[in-house]
mmCIF file of N, CA, C and O in Angstrom:
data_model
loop_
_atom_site.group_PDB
_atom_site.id
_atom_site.type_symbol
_atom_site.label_atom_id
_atom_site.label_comp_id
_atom_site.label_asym_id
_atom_site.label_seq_id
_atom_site.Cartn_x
_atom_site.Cartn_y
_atom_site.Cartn_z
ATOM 1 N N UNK V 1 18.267 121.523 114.357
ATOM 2 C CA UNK V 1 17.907 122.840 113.854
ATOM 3 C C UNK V 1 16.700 122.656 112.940
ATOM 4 O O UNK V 1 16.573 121.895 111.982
ATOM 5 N N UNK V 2 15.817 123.560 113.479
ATOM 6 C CA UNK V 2 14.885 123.646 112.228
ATOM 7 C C UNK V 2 14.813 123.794 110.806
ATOM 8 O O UNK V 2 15.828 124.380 110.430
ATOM 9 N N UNK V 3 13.814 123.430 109.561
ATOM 10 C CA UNK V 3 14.190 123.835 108.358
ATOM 11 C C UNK V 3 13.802 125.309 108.196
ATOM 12 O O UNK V 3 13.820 125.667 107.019
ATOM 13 N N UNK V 4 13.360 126.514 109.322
ATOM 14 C CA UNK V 4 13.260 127.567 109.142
ATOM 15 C C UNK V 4 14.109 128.071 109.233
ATOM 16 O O UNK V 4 14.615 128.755 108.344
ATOM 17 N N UNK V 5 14.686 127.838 110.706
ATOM 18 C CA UNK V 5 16.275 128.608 111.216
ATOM 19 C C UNK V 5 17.591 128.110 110.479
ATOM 20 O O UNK V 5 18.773 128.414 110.641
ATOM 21 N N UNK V 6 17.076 127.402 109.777
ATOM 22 C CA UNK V 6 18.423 126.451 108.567
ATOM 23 C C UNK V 6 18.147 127.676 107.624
ATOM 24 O O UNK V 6 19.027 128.536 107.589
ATOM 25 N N UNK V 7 17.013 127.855 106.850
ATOM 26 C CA UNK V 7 17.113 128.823 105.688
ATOM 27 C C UNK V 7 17.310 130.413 106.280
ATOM 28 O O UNK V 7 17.700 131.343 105.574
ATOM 29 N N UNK V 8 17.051 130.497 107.350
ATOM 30 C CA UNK V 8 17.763 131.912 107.347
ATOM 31 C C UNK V 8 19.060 131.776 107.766
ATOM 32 O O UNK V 8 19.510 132.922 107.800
ATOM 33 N N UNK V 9 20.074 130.843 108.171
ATOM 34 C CA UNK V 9 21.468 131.101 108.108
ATOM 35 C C UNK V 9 22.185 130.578 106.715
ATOM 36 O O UNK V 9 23.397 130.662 106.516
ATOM 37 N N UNK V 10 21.227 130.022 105.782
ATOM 38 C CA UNK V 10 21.616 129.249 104.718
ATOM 39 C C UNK V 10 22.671 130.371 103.302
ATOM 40 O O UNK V 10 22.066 131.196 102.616
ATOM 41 N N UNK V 11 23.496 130.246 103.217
ATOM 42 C CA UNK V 11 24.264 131.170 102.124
ATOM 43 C C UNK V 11 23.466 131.935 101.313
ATOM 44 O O UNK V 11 23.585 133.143 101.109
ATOM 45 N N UNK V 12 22.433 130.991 100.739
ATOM 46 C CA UNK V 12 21.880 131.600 99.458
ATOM 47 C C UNK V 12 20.607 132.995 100.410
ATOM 48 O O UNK V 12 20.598 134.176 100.065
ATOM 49 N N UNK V 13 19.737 132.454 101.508
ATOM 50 C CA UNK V 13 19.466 133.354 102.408
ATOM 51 C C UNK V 13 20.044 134.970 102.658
ATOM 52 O O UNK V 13 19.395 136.007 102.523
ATOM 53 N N UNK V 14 21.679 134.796 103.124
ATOM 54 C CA UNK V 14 22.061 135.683 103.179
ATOM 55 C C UNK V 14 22.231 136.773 101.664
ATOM 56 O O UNK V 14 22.167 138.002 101.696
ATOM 57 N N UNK V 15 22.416 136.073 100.634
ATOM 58 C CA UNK V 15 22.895 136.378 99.104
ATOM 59 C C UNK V 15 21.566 136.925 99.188
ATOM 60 O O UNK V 15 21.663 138.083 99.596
ATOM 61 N N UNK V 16 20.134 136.538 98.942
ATOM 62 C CA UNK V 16 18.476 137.125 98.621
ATOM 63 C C UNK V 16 18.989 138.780 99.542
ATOM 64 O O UNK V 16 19.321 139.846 99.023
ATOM 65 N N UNK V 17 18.892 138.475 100.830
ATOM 66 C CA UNK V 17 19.029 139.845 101.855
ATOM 67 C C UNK V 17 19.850 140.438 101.234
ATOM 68 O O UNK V 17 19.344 141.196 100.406
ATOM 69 N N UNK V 18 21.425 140.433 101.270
ATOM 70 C CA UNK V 18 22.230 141.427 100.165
ATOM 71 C C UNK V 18 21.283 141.966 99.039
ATOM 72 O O UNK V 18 20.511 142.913 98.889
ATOM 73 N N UNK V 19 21.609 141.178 98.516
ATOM 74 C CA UNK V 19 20.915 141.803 97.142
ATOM 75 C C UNK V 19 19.705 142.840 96.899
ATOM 76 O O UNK V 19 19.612 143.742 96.066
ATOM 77 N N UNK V 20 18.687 142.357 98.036
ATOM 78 C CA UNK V 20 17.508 142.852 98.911
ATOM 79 C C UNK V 20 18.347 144.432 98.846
ATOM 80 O O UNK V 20 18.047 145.163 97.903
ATOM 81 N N UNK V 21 19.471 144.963 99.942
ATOM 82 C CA UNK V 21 19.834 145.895 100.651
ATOM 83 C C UNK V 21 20.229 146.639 99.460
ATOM 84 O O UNK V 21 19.744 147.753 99.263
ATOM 85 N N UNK V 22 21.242 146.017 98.480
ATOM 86 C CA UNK V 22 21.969 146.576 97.482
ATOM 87 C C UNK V 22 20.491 147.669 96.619
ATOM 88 O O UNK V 22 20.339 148.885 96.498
ATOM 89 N N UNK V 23 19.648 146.452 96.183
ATOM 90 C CA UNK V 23 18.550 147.628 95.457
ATOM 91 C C UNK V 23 17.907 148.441 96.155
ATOM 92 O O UNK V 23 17.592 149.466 95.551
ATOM 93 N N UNK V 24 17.491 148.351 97.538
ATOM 94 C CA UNK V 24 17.407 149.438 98.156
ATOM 95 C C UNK V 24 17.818 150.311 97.991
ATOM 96 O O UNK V 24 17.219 151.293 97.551
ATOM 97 N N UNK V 25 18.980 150.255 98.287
ATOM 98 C CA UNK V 25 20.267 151.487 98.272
ATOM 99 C C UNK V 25 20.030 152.286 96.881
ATOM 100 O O UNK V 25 20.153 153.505 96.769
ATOM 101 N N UNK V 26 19.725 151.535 96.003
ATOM 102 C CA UNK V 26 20.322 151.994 94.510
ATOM 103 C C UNK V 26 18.787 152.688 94.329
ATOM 104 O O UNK V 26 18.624 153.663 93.596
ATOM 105 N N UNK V 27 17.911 152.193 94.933
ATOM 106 C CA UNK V 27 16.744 152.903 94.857
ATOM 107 C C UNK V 27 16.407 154.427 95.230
ATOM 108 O O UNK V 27 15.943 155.284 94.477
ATOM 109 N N UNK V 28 16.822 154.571 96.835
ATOM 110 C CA UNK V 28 16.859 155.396 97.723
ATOM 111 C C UNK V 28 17.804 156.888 96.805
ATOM 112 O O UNK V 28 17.535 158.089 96.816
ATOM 113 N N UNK V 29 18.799 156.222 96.184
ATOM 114 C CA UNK V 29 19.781 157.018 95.389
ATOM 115 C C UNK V 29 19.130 157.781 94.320
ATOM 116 O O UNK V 29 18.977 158.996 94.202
ATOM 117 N N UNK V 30 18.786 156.821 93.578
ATOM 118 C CA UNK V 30 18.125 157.106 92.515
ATOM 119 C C UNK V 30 16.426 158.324 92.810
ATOM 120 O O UNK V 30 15.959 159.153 92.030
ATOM 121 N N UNK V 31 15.978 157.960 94.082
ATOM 122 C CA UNK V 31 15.053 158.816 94.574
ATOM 123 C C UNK V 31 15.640 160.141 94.665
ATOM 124 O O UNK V 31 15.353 161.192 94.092
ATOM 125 N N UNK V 32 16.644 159.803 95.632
ATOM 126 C CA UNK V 32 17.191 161.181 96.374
ATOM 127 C C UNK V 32 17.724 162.623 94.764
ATOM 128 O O UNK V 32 17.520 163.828 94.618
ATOM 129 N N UNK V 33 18.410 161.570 93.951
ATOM 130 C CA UNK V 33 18.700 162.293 92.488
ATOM 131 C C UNK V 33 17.540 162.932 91.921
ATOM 132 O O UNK V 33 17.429 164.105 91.565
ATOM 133 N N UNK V 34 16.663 161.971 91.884
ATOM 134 C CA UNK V 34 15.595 162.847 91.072
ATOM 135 C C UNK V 34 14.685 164.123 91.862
ATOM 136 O O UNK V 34 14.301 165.095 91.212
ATOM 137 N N UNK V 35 14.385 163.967 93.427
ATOM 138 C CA UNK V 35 14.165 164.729 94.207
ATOM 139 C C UNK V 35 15.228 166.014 94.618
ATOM 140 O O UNK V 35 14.791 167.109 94.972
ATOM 141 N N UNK V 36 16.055 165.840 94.559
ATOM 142 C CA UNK V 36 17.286 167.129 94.359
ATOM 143 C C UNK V 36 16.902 168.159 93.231
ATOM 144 O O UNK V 36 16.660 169.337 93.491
ATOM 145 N N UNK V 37 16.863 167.601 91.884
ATOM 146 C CA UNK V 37 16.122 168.195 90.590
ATOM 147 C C UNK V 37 14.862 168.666 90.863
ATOM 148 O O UNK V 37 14.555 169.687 90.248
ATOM 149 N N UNK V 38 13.607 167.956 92.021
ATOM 150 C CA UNK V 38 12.637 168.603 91.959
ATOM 151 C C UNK V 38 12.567 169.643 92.962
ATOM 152 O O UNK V 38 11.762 170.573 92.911
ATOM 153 N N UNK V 39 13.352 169.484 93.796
ATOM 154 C CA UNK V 39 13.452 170.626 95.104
ATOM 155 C C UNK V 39 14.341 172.109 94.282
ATOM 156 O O UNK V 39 14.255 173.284 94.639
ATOM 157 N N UNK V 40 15.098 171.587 93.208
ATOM 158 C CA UNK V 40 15.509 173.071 92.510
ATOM 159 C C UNK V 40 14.768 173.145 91.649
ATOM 160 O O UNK V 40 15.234 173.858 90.760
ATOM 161 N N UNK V 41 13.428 172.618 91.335
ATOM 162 C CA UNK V 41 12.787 173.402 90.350
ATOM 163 C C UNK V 41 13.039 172.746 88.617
ATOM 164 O O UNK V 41 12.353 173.009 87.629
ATOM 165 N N UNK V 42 14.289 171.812 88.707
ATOM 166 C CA UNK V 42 14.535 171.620 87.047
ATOM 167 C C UNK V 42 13.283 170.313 86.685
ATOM 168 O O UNK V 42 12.794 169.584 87.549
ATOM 169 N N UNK V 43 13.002 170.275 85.423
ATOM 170 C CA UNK V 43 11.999 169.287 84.960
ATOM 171 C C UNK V 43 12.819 168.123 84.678
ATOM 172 O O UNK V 43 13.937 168.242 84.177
ATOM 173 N N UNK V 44 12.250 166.881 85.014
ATOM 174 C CA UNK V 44 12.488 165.865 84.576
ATOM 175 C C UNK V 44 12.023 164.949 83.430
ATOM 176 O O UNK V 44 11.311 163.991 83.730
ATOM 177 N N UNK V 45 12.441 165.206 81.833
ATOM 178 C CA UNK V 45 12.527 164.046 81.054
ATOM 179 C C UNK V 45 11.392 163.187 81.608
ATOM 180 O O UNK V 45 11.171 163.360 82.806
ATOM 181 N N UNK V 46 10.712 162.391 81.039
ATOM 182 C CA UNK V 46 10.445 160.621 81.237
ATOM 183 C C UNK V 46 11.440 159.658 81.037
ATOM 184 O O UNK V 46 11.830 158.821 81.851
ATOM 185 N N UNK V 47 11.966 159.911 79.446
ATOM 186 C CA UNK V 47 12.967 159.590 79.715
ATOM 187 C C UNK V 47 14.493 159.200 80.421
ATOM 188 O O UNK V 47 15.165 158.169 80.436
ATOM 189 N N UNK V 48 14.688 160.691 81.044
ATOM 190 C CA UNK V 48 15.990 160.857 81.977
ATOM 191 C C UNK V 48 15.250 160.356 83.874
ATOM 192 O O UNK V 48 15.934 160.219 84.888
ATOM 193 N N UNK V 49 14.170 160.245 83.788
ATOM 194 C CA UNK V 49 13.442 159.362 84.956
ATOM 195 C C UNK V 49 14.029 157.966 84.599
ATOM 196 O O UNK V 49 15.051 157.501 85.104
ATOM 197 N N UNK V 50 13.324 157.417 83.752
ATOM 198 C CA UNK V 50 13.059 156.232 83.456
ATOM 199 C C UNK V 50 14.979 155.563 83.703
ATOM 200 O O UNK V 50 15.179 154.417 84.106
ATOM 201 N N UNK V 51 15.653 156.127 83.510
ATOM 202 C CA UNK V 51 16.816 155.706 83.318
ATOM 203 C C UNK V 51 17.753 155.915 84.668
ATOM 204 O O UNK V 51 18.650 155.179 85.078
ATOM 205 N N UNK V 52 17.223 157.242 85.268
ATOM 206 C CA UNK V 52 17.548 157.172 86.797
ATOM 207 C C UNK V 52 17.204 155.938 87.552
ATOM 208 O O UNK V 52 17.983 155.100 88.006
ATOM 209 N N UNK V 53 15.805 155.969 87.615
ATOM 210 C CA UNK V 53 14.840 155.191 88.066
ATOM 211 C C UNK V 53 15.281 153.614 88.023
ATOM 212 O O UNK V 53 15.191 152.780 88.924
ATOM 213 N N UNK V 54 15.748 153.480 86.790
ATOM 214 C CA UNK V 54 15.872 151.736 86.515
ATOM 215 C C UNK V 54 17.724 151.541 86.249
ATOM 216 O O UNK V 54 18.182 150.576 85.638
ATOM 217 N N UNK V 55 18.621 152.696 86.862
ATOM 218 C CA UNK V 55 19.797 152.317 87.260
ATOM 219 C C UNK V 55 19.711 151.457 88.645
ATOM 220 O O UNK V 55 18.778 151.463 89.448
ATOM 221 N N UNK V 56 20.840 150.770 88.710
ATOM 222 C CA UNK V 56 21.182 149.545 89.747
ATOM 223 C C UNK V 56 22.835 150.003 90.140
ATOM 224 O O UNK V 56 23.247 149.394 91.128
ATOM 225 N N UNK V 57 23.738 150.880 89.584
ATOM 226 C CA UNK V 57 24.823 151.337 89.841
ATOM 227 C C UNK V 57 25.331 152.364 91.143
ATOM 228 O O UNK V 57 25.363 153.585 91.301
ATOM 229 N N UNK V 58 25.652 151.347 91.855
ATOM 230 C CA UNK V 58 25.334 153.033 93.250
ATOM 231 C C UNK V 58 26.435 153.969 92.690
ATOM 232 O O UNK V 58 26.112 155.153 92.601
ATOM 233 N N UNK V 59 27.892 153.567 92.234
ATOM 234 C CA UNK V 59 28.572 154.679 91.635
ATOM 235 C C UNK V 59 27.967 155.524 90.610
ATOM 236 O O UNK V 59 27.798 156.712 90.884
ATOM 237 N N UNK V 60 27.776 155.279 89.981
ATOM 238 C CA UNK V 60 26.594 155.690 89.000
ATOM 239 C C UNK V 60 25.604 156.737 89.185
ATOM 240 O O UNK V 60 25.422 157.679 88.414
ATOM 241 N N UNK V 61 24.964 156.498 90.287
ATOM 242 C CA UNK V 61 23.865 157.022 91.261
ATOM 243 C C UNK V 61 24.453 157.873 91.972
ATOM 244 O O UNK V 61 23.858 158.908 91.673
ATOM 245 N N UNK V 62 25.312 158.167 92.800
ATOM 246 C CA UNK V 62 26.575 158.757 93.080
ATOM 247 C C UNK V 62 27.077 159.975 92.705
ATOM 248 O O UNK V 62 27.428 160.979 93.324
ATOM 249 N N UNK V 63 27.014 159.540 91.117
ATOM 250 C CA UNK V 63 27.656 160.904 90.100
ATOM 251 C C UNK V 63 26.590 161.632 89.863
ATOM 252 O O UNK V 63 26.543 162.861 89.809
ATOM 253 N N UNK V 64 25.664 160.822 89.709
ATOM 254 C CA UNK V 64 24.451 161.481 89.147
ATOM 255 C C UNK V 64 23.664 162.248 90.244
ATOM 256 O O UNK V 64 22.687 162.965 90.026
ATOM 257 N N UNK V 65 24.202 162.008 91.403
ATOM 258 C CA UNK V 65 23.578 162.904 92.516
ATOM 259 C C UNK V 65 24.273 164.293 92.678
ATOM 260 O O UNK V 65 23.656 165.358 92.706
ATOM 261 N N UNK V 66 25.712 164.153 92.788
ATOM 262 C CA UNK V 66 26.228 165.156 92.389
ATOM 263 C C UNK V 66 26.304 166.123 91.331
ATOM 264 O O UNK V 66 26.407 167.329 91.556
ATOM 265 N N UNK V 67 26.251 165.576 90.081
ATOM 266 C CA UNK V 67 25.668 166.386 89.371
ATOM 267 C C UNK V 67 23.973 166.691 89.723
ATOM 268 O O UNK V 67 23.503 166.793 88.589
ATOM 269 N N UNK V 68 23.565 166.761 90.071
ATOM 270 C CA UNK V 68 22.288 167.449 90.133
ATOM 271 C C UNK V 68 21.950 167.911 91.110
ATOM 272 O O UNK V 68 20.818 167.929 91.594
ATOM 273 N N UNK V 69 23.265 168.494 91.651
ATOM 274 C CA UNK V 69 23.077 169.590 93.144
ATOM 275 C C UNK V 69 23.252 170.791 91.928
ATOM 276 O O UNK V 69 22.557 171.807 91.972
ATOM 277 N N UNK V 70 24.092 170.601 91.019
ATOM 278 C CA UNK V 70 24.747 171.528 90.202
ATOM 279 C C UNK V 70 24.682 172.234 88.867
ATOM 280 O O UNK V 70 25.274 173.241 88.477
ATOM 281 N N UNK V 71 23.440 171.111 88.018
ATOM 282 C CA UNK V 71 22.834 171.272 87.181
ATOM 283 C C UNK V 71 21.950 172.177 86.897
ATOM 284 O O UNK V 71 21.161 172.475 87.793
ATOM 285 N N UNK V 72 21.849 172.816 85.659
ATOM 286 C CA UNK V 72 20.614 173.199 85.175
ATOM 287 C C UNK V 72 19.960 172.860 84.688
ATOM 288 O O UNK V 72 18.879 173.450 84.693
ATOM 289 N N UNK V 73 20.121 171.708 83.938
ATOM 290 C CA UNK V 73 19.133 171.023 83.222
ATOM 291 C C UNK V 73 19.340 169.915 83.820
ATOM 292 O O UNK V 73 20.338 169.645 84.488
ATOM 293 N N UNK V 74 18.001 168.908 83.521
ATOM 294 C CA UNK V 74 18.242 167.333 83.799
ATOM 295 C C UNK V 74 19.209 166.559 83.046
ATOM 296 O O UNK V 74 19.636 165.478 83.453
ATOM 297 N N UNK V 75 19.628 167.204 81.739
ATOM 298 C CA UNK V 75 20.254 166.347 80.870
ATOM 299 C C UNK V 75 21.817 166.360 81.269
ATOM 300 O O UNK V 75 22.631 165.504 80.925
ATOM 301 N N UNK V 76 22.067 167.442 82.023
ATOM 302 C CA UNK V 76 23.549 167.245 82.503
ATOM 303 C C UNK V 76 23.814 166.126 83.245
ATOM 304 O O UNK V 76 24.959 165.688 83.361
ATOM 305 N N UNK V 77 22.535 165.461 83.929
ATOM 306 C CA UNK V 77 22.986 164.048 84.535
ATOM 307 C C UNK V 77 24.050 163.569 83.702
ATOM 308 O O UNK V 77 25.180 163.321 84.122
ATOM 309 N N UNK V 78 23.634 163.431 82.399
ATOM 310 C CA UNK V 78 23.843 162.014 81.446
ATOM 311 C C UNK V 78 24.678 162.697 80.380
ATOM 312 O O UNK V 78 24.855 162.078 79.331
ATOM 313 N N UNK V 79 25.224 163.926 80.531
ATOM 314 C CA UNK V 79 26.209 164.392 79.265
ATOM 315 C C UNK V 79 27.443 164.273 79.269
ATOM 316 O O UNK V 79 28.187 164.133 78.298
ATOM 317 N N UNK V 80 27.761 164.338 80.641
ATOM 318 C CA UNK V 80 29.365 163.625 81.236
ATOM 319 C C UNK V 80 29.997 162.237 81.610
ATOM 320 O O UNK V 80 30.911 161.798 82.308
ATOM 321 N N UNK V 81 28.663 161.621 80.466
ATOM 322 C CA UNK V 81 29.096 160.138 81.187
ATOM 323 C C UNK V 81 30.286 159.658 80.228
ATOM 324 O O UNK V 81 30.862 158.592 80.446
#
């Protein structure tokens, strides 16, 4: 076996890709949250960005999506935590 086709079946390989997918995800989330808020019109904080933005929690991300189908303000993200 090659030392190429060795590092892509290699554990730590697969662990980089996870991890890879996981922030994706948490990204995509975190997009979709703050874009929900801008498709109804509410303003977004820098702050309450910055903290969407640089969550890594998909539950987290999750709540916070749901709340902001439902919100009026941005700050209801973060008042029920």
């Amino acid at each position: 076996m090659t030392a190429i086709q060795y590092f892509w079946r290699h554990p730590l390989a697969e662990q980089v890709r996870e991890e890879g997918r996981e922030q994706g995800r948490a990204e995509a989330k975190a997009e979709m949250v703050l874009r929900v808020l801008e498709w109804r019109g509410i303003p977004v904080l820098d702050e309450i960005r910055e903290r969407v933005e640089t969550c890594t929690d998909l539950d987290q991300l999750e709540t916070w999506a749901r709340r902001a189908i439902h919100a009026t303000d941005a700050t209801e993200l973060l008042t029920m935590e």
